[in-house]
Coordinates of C-alpha atoms in Angstrom, one line a residue:
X1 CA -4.5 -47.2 10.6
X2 CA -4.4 -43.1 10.3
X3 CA -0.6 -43.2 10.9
X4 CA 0.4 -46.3 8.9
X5 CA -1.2 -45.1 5.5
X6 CA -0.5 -41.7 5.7
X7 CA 3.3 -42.8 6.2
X8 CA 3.5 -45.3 3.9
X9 CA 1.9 -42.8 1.3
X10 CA 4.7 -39.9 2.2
X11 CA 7.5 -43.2 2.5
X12 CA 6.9 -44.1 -0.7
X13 CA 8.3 -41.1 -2.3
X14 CA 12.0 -42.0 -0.4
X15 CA 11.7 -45.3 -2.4
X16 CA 12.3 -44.1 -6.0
X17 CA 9.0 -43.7 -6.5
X18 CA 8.8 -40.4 -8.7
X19 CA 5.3 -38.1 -7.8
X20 CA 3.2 -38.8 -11.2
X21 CA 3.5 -42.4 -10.5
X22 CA 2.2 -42.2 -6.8
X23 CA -0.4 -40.2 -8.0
X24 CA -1.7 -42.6 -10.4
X25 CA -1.2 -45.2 -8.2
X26 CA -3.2 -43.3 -5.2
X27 CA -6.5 -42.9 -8.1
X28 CA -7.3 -46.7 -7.8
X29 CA -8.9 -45.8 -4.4
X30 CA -11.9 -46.2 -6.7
X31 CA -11.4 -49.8 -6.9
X32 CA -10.2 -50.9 -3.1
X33 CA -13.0 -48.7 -2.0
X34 CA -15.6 -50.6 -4.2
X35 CA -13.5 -53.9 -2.9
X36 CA -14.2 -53.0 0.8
X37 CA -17.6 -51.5 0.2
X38 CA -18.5 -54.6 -1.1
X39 CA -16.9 -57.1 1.9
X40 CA -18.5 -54.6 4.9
X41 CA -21.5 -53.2 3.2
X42 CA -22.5 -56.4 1.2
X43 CA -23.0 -53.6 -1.6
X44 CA -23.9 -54.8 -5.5
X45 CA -23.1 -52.2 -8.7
X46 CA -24.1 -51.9 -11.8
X47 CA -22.1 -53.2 -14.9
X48 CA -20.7 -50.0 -16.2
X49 CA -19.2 -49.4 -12.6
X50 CA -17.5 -52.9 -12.6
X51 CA -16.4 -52.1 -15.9
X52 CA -14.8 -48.6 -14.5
X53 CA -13.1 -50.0 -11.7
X54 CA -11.5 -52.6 -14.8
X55 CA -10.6 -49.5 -16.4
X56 CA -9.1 -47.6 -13.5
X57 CA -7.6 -50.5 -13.1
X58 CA -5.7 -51.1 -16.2
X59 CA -5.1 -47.7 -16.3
X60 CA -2.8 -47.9 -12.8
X61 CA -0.7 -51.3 -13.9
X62 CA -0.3 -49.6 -17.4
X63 CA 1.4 -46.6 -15.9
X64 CA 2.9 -48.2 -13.2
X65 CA 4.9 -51.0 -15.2
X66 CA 5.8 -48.1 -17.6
X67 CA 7.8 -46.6 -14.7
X68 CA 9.0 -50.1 -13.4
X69 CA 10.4 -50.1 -17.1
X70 CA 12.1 -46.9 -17.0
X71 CA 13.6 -47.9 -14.0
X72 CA 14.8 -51.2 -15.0
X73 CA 16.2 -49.1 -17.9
X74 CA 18.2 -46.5 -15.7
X75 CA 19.4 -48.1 -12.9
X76 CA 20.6 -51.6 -11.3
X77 CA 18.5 -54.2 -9.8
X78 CA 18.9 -52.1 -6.3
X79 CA 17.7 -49.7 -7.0
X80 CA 14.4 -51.5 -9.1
X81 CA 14.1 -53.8 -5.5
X82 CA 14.0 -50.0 -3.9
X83 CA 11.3 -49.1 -6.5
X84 CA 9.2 -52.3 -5.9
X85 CA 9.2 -51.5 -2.0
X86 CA 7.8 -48.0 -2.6
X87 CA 5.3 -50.0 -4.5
X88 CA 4.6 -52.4 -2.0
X89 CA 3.6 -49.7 0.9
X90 CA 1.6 -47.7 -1.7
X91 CA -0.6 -51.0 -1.7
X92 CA -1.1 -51.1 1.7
X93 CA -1.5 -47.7 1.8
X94 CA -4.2 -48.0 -0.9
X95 CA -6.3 -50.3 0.7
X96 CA -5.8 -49.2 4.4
X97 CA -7.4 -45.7 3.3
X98 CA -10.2 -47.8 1.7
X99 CA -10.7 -49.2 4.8
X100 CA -10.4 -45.9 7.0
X101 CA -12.8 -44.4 4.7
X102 CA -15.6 -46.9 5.3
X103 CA -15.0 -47.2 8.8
X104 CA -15.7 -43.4 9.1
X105 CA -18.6 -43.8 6.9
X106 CA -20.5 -46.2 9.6
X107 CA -19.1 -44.1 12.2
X108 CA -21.2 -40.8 10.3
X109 CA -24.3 -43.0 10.1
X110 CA -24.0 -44.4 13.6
X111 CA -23.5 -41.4 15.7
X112 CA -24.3 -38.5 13.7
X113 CA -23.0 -35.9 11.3
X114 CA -20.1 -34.5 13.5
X115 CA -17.1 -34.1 11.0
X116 CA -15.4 -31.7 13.0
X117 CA -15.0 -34.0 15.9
X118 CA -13.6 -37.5 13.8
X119 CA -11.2 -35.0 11.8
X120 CA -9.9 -33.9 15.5
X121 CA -9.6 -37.7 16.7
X122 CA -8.6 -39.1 13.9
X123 CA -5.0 -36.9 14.0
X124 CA -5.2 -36.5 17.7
X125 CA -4.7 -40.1 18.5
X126 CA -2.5 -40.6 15.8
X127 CA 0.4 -38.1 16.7
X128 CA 1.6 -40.3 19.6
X129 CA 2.4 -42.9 17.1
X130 CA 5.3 -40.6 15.6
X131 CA 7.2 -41.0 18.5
X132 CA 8.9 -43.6 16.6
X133 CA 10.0 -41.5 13.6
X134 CA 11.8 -39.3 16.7
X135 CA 14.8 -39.7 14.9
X136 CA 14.0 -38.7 11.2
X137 CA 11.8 -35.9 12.6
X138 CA 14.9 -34.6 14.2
X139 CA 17.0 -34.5 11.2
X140 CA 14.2 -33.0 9.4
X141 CA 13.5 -29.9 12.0
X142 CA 17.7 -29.1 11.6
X143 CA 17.7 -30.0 7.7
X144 CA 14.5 -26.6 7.8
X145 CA 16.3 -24.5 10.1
X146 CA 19.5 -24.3 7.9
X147 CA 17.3 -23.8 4.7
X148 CA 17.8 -20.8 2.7
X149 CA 16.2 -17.9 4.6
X150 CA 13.4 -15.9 2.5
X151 CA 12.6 -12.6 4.0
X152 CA 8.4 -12.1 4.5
X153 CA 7.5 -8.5 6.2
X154 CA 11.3 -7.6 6.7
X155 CA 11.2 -10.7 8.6
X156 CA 14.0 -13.5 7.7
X157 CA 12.4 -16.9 7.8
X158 CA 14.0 -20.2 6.6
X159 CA 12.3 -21.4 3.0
X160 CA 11.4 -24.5 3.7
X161 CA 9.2 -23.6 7.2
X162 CA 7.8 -21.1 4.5
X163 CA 6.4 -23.8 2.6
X164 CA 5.1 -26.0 5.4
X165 CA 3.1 -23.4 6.4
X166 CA 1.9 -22.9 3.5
X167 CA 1.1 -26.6 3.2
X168 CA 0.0 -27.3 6.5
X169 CA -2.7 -24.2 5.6
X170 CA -4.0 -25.9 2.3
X171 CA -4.0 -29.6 4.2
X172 CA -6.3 -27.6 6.7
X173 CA -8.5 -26.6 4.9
X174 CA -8.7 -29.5 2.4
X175 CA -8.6 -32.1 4.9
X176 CA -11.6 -30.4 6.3
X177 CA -13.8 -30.0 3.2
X178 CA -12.6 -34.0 2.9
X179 CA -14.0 -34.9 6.2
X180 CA -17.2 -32.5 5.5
X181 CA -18.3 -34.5 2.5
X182 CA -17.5 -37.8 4.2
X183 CA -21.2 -37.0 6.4
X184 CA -23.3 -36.4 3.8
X185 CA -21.7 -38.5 1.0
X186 CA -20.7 -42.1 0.7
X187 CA -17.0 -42.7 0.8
X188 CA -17.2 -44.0 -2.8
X189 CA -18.3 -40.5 -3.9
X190 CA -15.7 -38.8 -1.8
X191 CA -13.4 -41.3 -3.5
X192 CA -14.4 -39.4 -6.7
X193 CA -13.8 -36.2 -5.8
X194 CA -10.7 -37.1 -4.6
X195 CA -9.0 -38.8 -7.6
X196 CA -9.8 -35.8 -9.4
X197 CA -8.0 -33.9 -7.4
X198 CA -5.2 -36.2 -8.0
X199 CA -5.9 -35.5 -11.6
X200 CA -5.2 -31.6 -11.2
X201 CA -2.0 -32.3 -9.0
X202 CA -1.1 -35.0 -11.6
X203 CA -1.0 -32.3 -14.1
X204 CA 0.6 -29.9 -12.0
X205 CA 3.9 -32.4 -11.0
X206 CA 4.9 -33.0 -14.8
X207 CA 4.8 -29.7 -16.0
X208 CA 6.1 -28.1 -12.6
X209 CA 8.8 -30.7 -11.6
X210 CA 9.5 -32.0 -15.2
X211 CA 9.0 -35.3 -14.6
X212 CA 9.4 -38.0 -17.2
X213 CA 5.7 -39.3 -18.5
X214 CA 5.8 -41.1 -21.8
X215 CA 3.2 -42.1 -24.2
X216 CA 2.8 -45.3 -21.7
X217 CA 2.3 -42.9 -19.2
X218 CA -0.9 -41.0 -20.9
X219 CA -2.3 -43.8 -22.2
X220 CA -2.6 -45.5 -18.4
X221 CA -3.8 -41.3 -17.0
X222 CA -6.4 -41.8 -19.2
X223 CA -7.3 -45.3 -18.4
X224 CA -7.6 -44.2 -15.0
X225 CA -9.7 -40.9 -15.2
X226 CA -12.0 -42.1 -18.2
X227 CA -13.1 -44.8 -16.1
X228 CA -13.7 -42.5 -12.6
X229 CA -15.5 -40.2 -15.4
X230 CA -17.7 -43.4 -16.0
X231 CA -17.7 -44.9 -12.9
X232 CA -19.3 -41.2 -11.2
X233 CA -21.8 -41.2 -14.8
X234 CA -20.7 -38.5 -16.2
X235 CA -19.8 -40.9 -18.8
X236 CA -23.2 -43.0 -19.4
X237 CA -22.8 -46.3 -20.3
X238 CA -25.5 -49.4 -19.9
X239 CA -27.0 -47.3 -17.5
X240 CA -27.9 -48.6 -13.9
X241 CA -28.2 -47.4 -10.8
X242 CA -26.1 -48.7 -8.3
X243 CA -27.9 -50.9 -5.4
X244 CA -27.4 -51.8 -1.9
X245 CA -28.1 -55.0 -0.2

């Protein structure tokens, strides 16, 4: 489950899916996580939660038929097919991560605190898996290696092993602080934090990569992050506190 969502997730960006739509796709974790929570846990929620997970909701078809119009609008119906297969494996993805994050939940509650040791497993056990991607990973490794070089220390280094280092250093320790919170946190507040994160890297794709993100666009972003704001109660509404069966 490890491997499949976390390629799905980095698939879907060779299926014309552009980054700001992933993101907002990826931020209604809020809503498969409630969806699970409430199939294994048998979990109830207030209204104004229900009515968040309505709004992230809305907020995620909103954005993401905005971007199935644009590429209706620019391109042919193979490439739109391409598009909706993107789509399709960030849904598994979606829920799959819903699942993963429950199932560690139980596992925290069942034999202790030890975040350290399930971040280890979890990406231990999952690395024989790539075996199959032998071929891509291949390409990959020679596509880095004739990268531009960037010299660090006097030191020439090709530019794109630069920035996977760099990457593989913030996953670390983000990853980490991820895992940490899953022990003494539900996965539903994890999920929080989370799509707020998304929010930050949201902002950071548009005005970095120069995206396109129309009025369509902001009206779904807000959809989405209004109703985690409410969902979390940092907006109140009808009040409620959330209850477990």
């Amino acid at each position: 489950l490890f491997y499949t969502t976390n390629l799905s997730n980095n698939m879907a960006l060779s299926y014309a899916v552009d980054m700001p739509t992933l993101l907002i796709f990826r931020s209604g974790s809020l809503l498969a996580n409630m969806v699970v929570s409430i199939i294994a846990f048998r979990r109830s929620y207030s209204l104004s939660k229900y009515i968040s997970v309505v709004m992230v909701t809305a907020g995620i078809i909103v954005a993401t038929l905005a971007s199935a119009d644009l590429k209706k609008n620019s391109a042919d119906d193979a490439t739109f097919s391409v598009w909706m297969t993107g789509i399709t494996m960030l849904t598994y993805a979606l829920f799959g991560s819903a699942v993963m994050g429950v199932f560690q939940e139980k596992l925290f509650a069942k034999f202790g605190k030890k975040s350290d040791e399930v971040l280890f497993f979890s990406h231990l056990l999952g690395l024989p898996a790539f075996i199959f991607n032998y071929s891509d990973l291949a390409q990959t490794i020679v596509d880095f290696n004739n990268s531009v070089p960037v010299s660090i220390l006097g030191v020439s280094f090709p530019f794109l092993w630069c920035c996977i280092a760099v990457n593989v250093v913030l996953q670390s320790v983000g990853i980490k602080g991820i895992f940490y919170l899953l022990s003494e946190w539900s996965s539903l507040s994890v999920t929080m934090v989370t799509t707020l994160r998304k929010f930050i890297s949201l902002l950071l794709s548009i005005f970095l990569f120069q995206n396109p993100f129309t009025l369509v666009h902001w009206i779904g972003t807000t959809l989405v992050f209004s109703g985690s704001a409410l969902f979390s109660g940092i907006i109140p509404l009808l009040g409620g506190k959330e209850k477990k069966q």
